[in-house]
CSV table of C-alpha atoms in Angstrom, one decimal:
chain,number,residue,atom,x,y,z
A,1,MET,CA,12.3,11.5,-4.8
A,2,LEU,CA,9.2,11.8,-6.8
A,3,SER,CA,8.2,15.0,-8.6
A,4,GLU,CA,5.3,17.0,-7.3
A,5,ALA,CA,3.1,16.0,-10.3
A,6,ALA,CA,3.8,12.3,-9.6
A,7,THR,CA,2.9,12.6,-6.1
A,8,GLN,CA,-0.3,14.4,-7.0
A,9,GLN,CA,-1.2,11.6,-9.4
A,10,LEU,CA,-0.4,8.9,-6.8
A,11,GLU,CA,-2.8,10.8,-4.2
A,12,GLN,CA,-5.4,10.8,-7.0
A,13,GLN,CA,-4.9,7.1,-7.5
A,14,LEU,CA,-5.3,6.4,-3.8
A,15,GLU,CA,-8.5,8.5,-3.7
A,16,GLY,CA,-9.8,6.4,-6.7
A,17,LEU,CA,-8.9,3.2,-4.8
A,18,LEU,CA,-10.9,4.2,-1.8
A,19,ASP,CA,-13.7,5.3,-4.2
A,20,ARG,CA,-13.8,2.0,-6.0
A,21,CYS,CA,-13.5,-0.3,-3.0
A,22,GLN,CA,-15.6,0.7,0.0
A,23,ALA,CA,-13.9,-1.9,2.1
A,24,ILE,CA,-10.5,-0.2,2.0
A,25,CYS,CA,-10.3,2.4,5.0
A,26,ALA,CA,-6.9,3.7,4.1
A,27,ALA,CA,-3.9,3.4,1.7
A,28,VAL,CA,-0.4,5.1,1.7
A,29,VAL,CA,2.4,5.0,-0.6
A,30,VAL,CA,5.9,4.9,0.9
A,31,THR,CA,9.5,4.4,-0.3
A,32,VAL,CA,11.3,1.3,0.6
A,33,ASP,CA,13.3,3.4,3.0
A,34,GLY,CA,10.2,4.5,4.8
A,35,TYR,CA,9.5,8.0,3.3
A,36,THR,CA,5.7,8.8,2.8
A,37,CYS,CA,4.9,9.9,-0.6
A,38,ALA,CA,1.0,9.9,-0.5
A,39,MET,CA,-1.7,8.9,1.7
A,40,LYS,CA,-5.7,8.8,1.8
A,41,GLN,CA,-8.0,7.6,4.4
A,42,ARG,CA,-11.8,7.9,5.0
A,43,THR,CA,-12.6,10.8,7.1
A,44,THR,CA,-14.3,8.5,9.7
A,45,ASP,CA,-10.9,6.6,10.3
A,46,GLN,CA,-8.0,8.4,11.6
A,47,TYR,CA,-4.9,6.3,11.6
A,48,SER,CA,-1.2,7.4,12.1
A,49,LEU,CA,-0.4,6.6,8.4
A,50,GLU,CA,3.2,7.9,8.7
A,51,ARG,CA,4.0,5.4,11.2
A,52,VAL,CA,2.4,2.7,9.3
A,53,ALA,CA,4.3,3.7,6.2
A,54,THR,CA,7.5,3.4,8.1
A,55,MET,CA,6.7,0.1,9.6
A,56,GLY,CA,5.4,-1.1,6.1
A,57,SER,CA,8.7,-0.4,4.3
A,58,THR,CA,10.6,-2.2,7.0
A,59,LEU,CA,8.1,-5.3,6.7
A,60,MET,CA,8.6,-5.4,2.9
A,61,SER,CA,12.4,-5.2,3.3
A,62,LEU,CA,12.1,-8.3,5.8
A,63,GLY,CA,9.9,-10.1,3.2
A,64,ASP,CA,12.3,-9.4,0.3
A,65,THR,CA,15.1,-10.7,2.5
A,66,MET,CA,13.3,-13.8,3.5
A,67,THR,CA,12.3,-14.8,0.1
A,68,ALA,CA,15.7,-14.1,-1.4
A,69,GLU,CA,17.3,-16.3,1.4
A,70,LEU,CA,14.8,-19.1,0.6
A,71,LYS,CA,15.3,-18.6,-3.3
A,72,MET,CA,11.6,-18.0,-3.7
A,73,GLY,CA,11.8,-15.0,-6.0
A,74,ARG,CA,10.6,-11.6,-5.4
A,75,CYS,CA,8.3,-11.0,-2.5
A,76,GLU,CA,5.1,-9.8,-4.1
A,77,ASN,CA,2.7,-9.2,-1.0
A,78,ILE,CA,2.7,-9.4,2.8
A,79,ILE,CA,-0.5,-9.8,4.4
A,80,SER,CA,-1.4,-9.3,8.0
A,81,GLU,CA,-4.7,-10.8,9.0
A,82,ASN,CA,-5.9,-9.4,12.2
A,83,GLN,CA,-8.7,-9.6,14.8
A,84,HIS,CA,-10.2,-6.4,13.5
A,85,GLY,CA,-9.1,-6.2,9.9
A,86,ILE,CA,-6.4,-6.9,7.3
A,87,ILE,CA,-3.4,-5.0,6.1
A,88,ALA,CA,-1.8,-5.6,2.7
A,89,PHE,CA,1.8,-4.6,1.8
A,90,MET,CA,2.8,-4.8,-1.9
A,91,HIS,CA,5.5,-3.7,-4.1
A,92,ILE,CA,4.6,-0.9,-6.6
A,93,ASN,CA,8.0,-1.1,-8.2
A,94,SER,CA,11.6,-1.6,-6.6
A,95,GLN,CA,11.3,1.8,-4.8
A,96,LEU,CA,7.6,2.1,-3.8
A,97,VAL,CA,5.4,0.1,-1.6
A,98,LEU,CA,1.5,0.4,-1.2
A,99,VAL,CA,0.0,-0.2,2.1
A,100,SER,CA,-3.8,-0.6,2.2
A,101,LEU,CA,-6.1,-1.7,5.0
A,102,THR,CA,-9.6,-2.9,5.8
A,103,LYS,CA,-11.5,-3.2,9.0
A,104,GLU,CA,-13.4,-6.1,7.3
A,105,THR,CA,-12.0,-9.6,8.2
A,106,ASN,CA,-13.5,-11.2,5.3
A,107,SER,CA,-12.4,-8.9,2.5
A,108,LEU,CA,-9.0,-10.2,1.8
A,109,GLY,CA,-9.8,-11.0,-1.9
A,110,MET,CA,-11.1,-7.4,-2.6
A,111,LEU,CA,-8.3,-5.9,-0.7
A,112,LEU,CA,-5.7,-7.6,-2.8
A,113,SER,CA,-7.5,-7.2,-6.1
A,114,HIS,CA,-8.2,-3.6,-5.9
A,115,SER,CA,-4.8,-2.9,-4.3
A,116,ARG,CA,-3.0,-4.9,-7.0
A,117,LYS,CA,-4.8,-3.1,-9.8
A,118,CYS,CA,-3.9,0.3,-8.2
A,119,ALA,CA,-0.3,-0.8,-7.7
A,120,GLU,CA,0.1,-1.7,-11.3
A,121,ASN,CA,-1.3,1.9,-12.4
A,122,MET,CA,1.0,3.5,-9.9
A,123,ALA,CA,4.0,1.7,-11.3
A,124,LYS,CA,3.2,3.4,-14.6
A,125,THR,CA,2.9,6.8,-13.0
A,126,ALA,CA,6.2,6.3,-11.1
A,127,GLU,CA,8.0,5.8,-14.5
A,128,MET,CA,7.2,9.3,-15.6
């Protein structure tokens, strides 16, 4: 479980992620067992992020299991490209996952780039 201070820092980092990348609609930090730690979304978008968080942790677990079975190393990202947007799931560290989404179907590079930088910063926060 994260401290209250660490949780507040994660929320600030999510807010910064949404400020820096207008393509990102929402982002959530979840533990690998599905507990929501922090979430932010634009006020115009109303997603059930708690449900997304639970599903995201399950998906990352599946990705980890698949890559271990195939001896491909650690699963870095799982990307869901959809008719109306993209969702990226990525490890922050061994206990936390960042889920970020965009409604723009041509913004995969921006979504991954901004989310990866945010996840790296979050990993430092989670160490505290």
